[in-house]
Amino acid sequence: MDPSSKDSTNRDSAVIDTTAISAQINLKDKVGTMGFCLGGYLAYMSSIKTESDANISYYGVGIEENLSQKNNIKKPLIMHMATEDQFVSKETQQIIHSELDDHPLIKLYDYKEDHAFARKGGDSYKEESAKIAQAR
């Protein structure tokens, strides 16, 4: 799926699937979500709709469409944002920051990189930023 696509049907289906899977997990250990791009969006939505213990979003696309649900976030969420992201405009990033920077369960980190900076082997991969994000 093209990250710039606004196909909400696919995203909504993925959220439903993620929620259903998390509901089926019956473990004594903790469970978390981590996603990149569309998966970053799913990690954000998982912090709202699932009982996952922690969530990590890398350059999530479409998060701005669900900022109104931020008060339903139940567990910690780390968000890694690429400030030079070709799929998330600087204006959108500012909106996300203004809505989420003060949220007590969210840590939002910026990297002066393009989308997919943590995808090893990808054109936008930046090892130093990827390692910093992973360490957080």
PDB file of C-alpha atoms in Angstrom:
ATOM      1  CA  MET A   1       0.000   0.000   0.000  1.00  0.00           C
ATOM      2  CA  ASP A   2       1.297   3.445  -0.895  1.00  0.00           C
ATOM      3  CA  PRO A   3       1.967   5.257   2.404  1.00  0.00           C
ATOM      4  CA  SER A   4       0.387   8.408   1.018  1.00  0.00           C
ATOM      5  CA  SER A   5      -2.834   6.553   0.210  1.00  0.00           C
ATOM      6  CA  LYS A   6      -5.900   7.633   2.140  1.00  0.00           C
ATOM      7  CA  ASP A   7      -7.567   4.243   1.701  1.00  0.00           C
ATOM      8  CA  SER A   8      -9.271   4.117   5.076  1.00  0.00           C
ATOM      9  CA  THR A   9     -10.903   0.762   4.272  1.00  0.00           C
ATOM     10  CA  ASN A  10      -7.535  -1.013   4.394  1.00  0.00           C
ATOM     11  CA  ARG A  11      -6.455   0.873   7.512  1.00  0.00           C
ATOM     12  CA  ASP A  12      -9.764   0.253   9.273  1.00  0.00           C
ATOM     13  CA  SER A  13      -9.579  -3.451   8.406  1.00  0.00           C
ATOM     14  CA  ALA A  14      -6.028  -3.622   9.694  1.00  0.00           C
ATOM     15  CA  VAL A  15      -7.063  -1.982  12.981  1.00  0.00           C
ATOM     16  CA  ILE A  16      -9.917  -4.481  13.332  1.00  0.00           C
ATOM     17  CA  ASP A  17      -7.521  -7.363  12.628  1.00  0.00           C
ATOM     18  CA  THR A  18      -4.931  -6.046  15.085  1.00  0.00           C
ATOM     19  CA  THR A  19      -7.573  -5.598  17.765  1.00  0.00           C
ATOM     20  CA  ALA A  20      -8.949  -9.116  17.182  1.00  0.00           C
ATOM     21  CA  ILE A  21      -5.493 -10.680  17.342  1.00  0.00           C
ATOM     22  CA  SER A  22      -4.598  -8.844  20.536  1.00  0.00           C
ATOM     23  CA  ALA A  23      -7.864  -9.979  22.118  1.00  0.00           C
ATOM     24  CA  GLN A  24      -6.949 -13.599  21.362  1.00  0.00           C
ATOM     25  CA  ILE A  25      -3.589 -13.382  23.093  1.00  0.00           C
ATOM     26  CA  ASN A  26      -3.868 -14.811  26.554  1.00  0.00           C
ATOM     27  CA  LEU A  27      -0.360 -14.679  27.932  1.00  0.00           C
ATOM     28  CA  LYS A  28       1.048 -14.082  31.369  1.00  0.00           C
ATOM     29  CA  ASP A  29       3.852 -12.057  29.820  1.00  0.00           C
ATOM     30  CA  LYS A  30       3.494  -8.533  28.558  1.00  0.00           C
ATOM     31  CA  VAL A  31       2.595  -7.852  24.932  1.00  0.00           C
ATOM     32  CA  GLY A  32       3.510  -4.846  22.830  1.00  0.00           C
ATOM     33  CA  THR A  33       3.060  -3.573  19.308  1.00  0.00           C
ATOM     34  CA  MET A  34       5.597  -2.019  16.972  1.00  0.00           C
ATOM     35  CA  GLY A  35       4.991  -0.834  13.454  1.00  0.00           C
ATOM     36  CA  PHE A  36       6.519   1.099  10.591  1.00  0.00           C
ATOM     37  CA  CYS A  37       4.589   3.373   8.176  1.00  0.00           C
ATOM     38  CA  LEU A  38       1.061   1.887   8.085  1.00  0.00           C
ATOM     39  CA  GLY A  39       2.233  -0.286  10.972  1.00  0.00           C
ATOM     40  CA  GLY A  40       3.170   2.907  12.833  1.00  0.00           C
ATOM     41  CA  TYR A  41      -0.424   4.017  12.450  1.00  0.00           C
ATOM     42  CA  LEU A  42      -1.543   0.585  13.708  1.00  0.00           C
ATOM     43  CA  ALA A  43       0.724   0.891  16.760  1.00  0.00           C
ATOM     44  CA  TYR A  44      -0.882   4.271  17.533  1.00  0.00           C
ATOM     45  CA  MET A  45      -4.366   2.777  17.153  1.00  0.00           C
ATOM     46  CA  SER A  46      -3.341  -0.263  19.215  1.00  0.00           C
ATOM     47  CA  SER A  47      -2.505   2.069  22.091  1.00  0.00           C
ATOM     48  CA  ILE A  48      -6.153   3.137  21.919  1.00  0.00           C
ATOM     49  CA  LYS A  49      -8.068  -0.005  20.990  1.00  0.00           C
ATOM     50  CA  THR A  50      -6.111  -2.889  22.501  1.00  0.00           C
ATOM     51  CA  GLU A  51      -4.765  -3.957  25.867  1.00  0.00           C
ATOM     52  CA  SER A  52      -1.155  -4.069  24.656  1.00  0.00           C
ATOM     53  CA  ASP A  53       1.291  -3.074  27.374  1.00  0.00           C
ATOM     54  CA  ALA A  54       3.440  -0.809  25.185  1.00  0.00           C
ATOM     55  CA  ASN A  55       3.366   0.491  21.618  1.00  0.00           C
ATOM     56  CA  ILE A  56       6.039   1.837  19.275  1.00  0.00           C
ATOM     57  CA  SER A  57       5.258   3.790  16.119  1.00  0.00           C
ATOM     58  CA  TYR A  58       7.865   4.530  13.463  1.00  0.00           C
ATOM     59  CA  TYR A  59       6.871   7.291  11.009  1.00  0.00           C
ATOM     60  CA  GLY A  60       3.195   6.421  11.213  1.00  0.00           C
ATOM     61  CA  VAL A  61       1.058   7.631   8.314  1.00  0.00           C
ATOM     62  CA  GLY A  62      -2.511   8.793   8.974  1.00  0.00           C
ATOM     63  CA  ILE A  63      -2.206   9.334  12.724  1.00  0.00           C
ATOM     64  CA  GLU A  64      -3.458  12.898  12.342  1.00  0.00           C
ATOM     65  CA  GLU A  65      -6.871  11.541  11.331  1.00  0.00           C
ATOM     66  CA  ASN A  66      -7.331   9.968  14.763  1.00  0.00           C
ATOM     67  CA  LEU A  67      -5.869  12.547  17.118  1.00  0.00           C
ATOM     68  CA  SER A  68      -9.329  13.067  18.567  1.00  0.00           C
ATOM     69  CA  GLN A  69      -8.951   9.629  20.195  1.00  0.00           C
ATOM     70  CA  LYS A  70      -5.762  10.564  22.058  1.00  0.00           C
ATOM     71  CA  ASN A  71      -7.527  10.607  25.433  1.00  0.00           C
ATOM     72  CA  ASN A  72      -8.321   6.908  24.987  1.00  0.00           C
ATOM     73  CA  ILE A  73      -4.640   5.918  24.937  1.00  0.00           C
ATOM     74  CA  LYS A  74      -4.271   3.379  27.734  1.00  0.00           C
ATOM     75  CA  LYS A  75      -0.614   2.359  27.751  1.00  0.00           C
ATOM     76  CA  PRO A  76       2.764   3.898  26.856  1.00  0.00           C
ATOM     77  CA  LEU A  77       3.386   4.882  23.242  1.00  0.00           C
ATOM     78  CA  ILE A  78       6.729   5.850  21.739  1.00  0.00           C
ATOM     79  CA  MET A  79       6.553   7.643  18.404  1.00  0.00           C
ATOM     80  CA  HIS A  80       9.544   8.073  16.099  1.00  0.00           C
ATOM     81  CA  MET A  81       8.908  10.770  13.488  1.00  0.00           C
ATOM     82  CA  ALA A  82      11.013  11.612  10.439  1.00  0.00           C
ATOM     83  CA  THR A  83      11.020  15.396  10.104  1.00  0.00           C
ATOM     84  CA  GLU A  84      11.859  15.154   6.390  1.00  0.00           C
ATOM     85  CA  ASP A  85       9.129  12.548   5.777  1.00  0.00           C
ATOM     86  CA  GLN A  86       7.886  12.712   2.197  1.00  0.00           C
ATOM     87  CA  PHE A  87       4.560  11.187   3.251  1.00  0.00           C
ATOM     88  CA  VAL A  88       3.823  13.254   6.384  1.00  0.00           C
ATOM     89  CA  SER A  89       4.036  16.992   5.772  1.00  0.00           C
ATOM     90  CA  LYS A  90       5.736  19.351   8.203  1.00  0.00           C
ATOM     91  CA  GLU A  91       2.337  20.953   8.831  1.00  0.00           C
ATOM     92  CA  THR A  92       0.883  17.560   9.761  1.00  0.00           C
ATOM     93  CA  GLN A  93       3.863  16.860  12.006  1.00  0.00           C
ATOM     94  CA  GLN A  94       3.258  20.175  13.793  1.00  0.00           C
ATOM     95  CA  ILE A  95      -0.374  19.218  14.339  1.00  0.00           C
ATOM     96  CA  ILE A  96       0.656  15.845  15.763  1.00  0.00           C
ATOM     97  CA  HIS A  97       3.153  17.538  18.089  1.00  0.00           C
ATOM     98  CA  SER A  98       0.642  20.132  19.258  1.00  0.00           C
ATOM     99  CA  GLU A  99      -1.870  17.413  20.093  1.00  0.00           C
ATOM    100  CA  LEU A 100       0.441  14.794  21.603  1.00  0.00           C
ATOM    101  CA  ASP A 101       3.550  16.455  23.077  1.00  0.00           C
ATOM    102  CA  ASP A 102       1.946  16.918  26.503  1.00  0.00           C
ATOM    103  CA  HIS A 103       0.233  13.523  26.647  1.00  0.00           C
ATOM    104  CA  PRO A 104       1.500  11.689  29.756  1.00  0.00           C
ATOM    105  CA  LEU A 105       1.731   8.283  28.044  1.00  0.00           C
ATOM    106  CA  ILE A 106       3.466   9.419  24.839  1.00  0.00           C
ATOM    107  CA  LYS A 107       7.130  10.045  24.102  1.00  0.00           C
ATOM    108  CA  LEU A 108       7.573  11.619  20.691  1.00  0.00           C
ATOM    109  CA  TYR A 109      11.031  11.745  19.104  1.00  0.00           C
ATOM    110  CA  ASP A 110      12.048  13.591  15.942  1.00  0.00           C
ATOM    111  CA  TYR A 111      14.805  12.569  13.548  1.00  0.00           C
ATOM    112  CA  LYS A 112      16.041  14.829  10.758  1.00  0.00           C
ATOM    113  CA  GLU A 113      15.564  11.997   8.268  1.00  0.00           C
ATOM    114  CA  ASP A 114      13.189  10.839   5.551  1.00  0.00           C
ATOM    115  CA  HIS A 115      10.459   8.226   5.843  1.00  0.00           C
ATOM    116  CA  ALA A 116      11.798   4.686   6.419  1.00  0.00           C
ATOM    117  CA  PHE A 117      15.068   5.834   7.979  1.00  0.00           C
ATOM    118  CA  ALA A 118      15.104   2.704  10.158  1.00  0.00           C
ATOM    119  CA  ARG A 119      14.472   0.185   7.346  1.00  0.00           C
ATOM    120  CA  LYS A 120      17.820  -1.521   6.958  1.00  0.00           C
ATOM    121  CA  GLY A 121      18.706  -1.917   3.302  1.00  0.00           C
ATOM    122  CA  GLY A 122      16.236   0.761   2.182  1.00  0.00           C
ATOM    123  CA  ASP A 123      17.169   3.867   0.212  1.00  0.00           C
ATOM    124  CA  SER A 124      16.434   6.146   3.194  1.00  0.00           C
ATOM    125  CA  TYR A 125      18.168   3.992   5.825  1.00  0.00           C
ATOM    126  CA  LYS A 126      20.287   6.013   8.256  1.00  0.00           C
ATOM    127  CA  GLU A 127      22.145   3.720  10.621  1.00  0.00           C
ATOM    128  CA  GLU A 128      22.926   6.294  13.311  1.00  0.00           C
ATOM    129  CA  SER A 129      19.308   7.510  13.625  1.00  0.00           C
ATOM    130  CA  ALA A 130      17.991   3.950  13.442  1.00  0.00           C
ATOM    131  CA  LYS A 131      20.245   2.897  16.320  1.00  0.00           C
ATOM    132  CA  ILE A 132      19.221   5.906  18.419  1.00  0.00           C
ATOM    133  CA  ALA A 133      15.536   5.107  17.825  1.00  0.00           C
ATOM    134  CA  GLN A 134      16.041   1.439  18.634  1.00  0.00           C
ATOM    135  CA  ALA A 135      17.810   2.292  21.891  1.00  0.00           C
ATOM    136  CA  ARG A 136      14.902   4.399  23.042  1.00  0.00           C
TER     137      ARG A 136
END
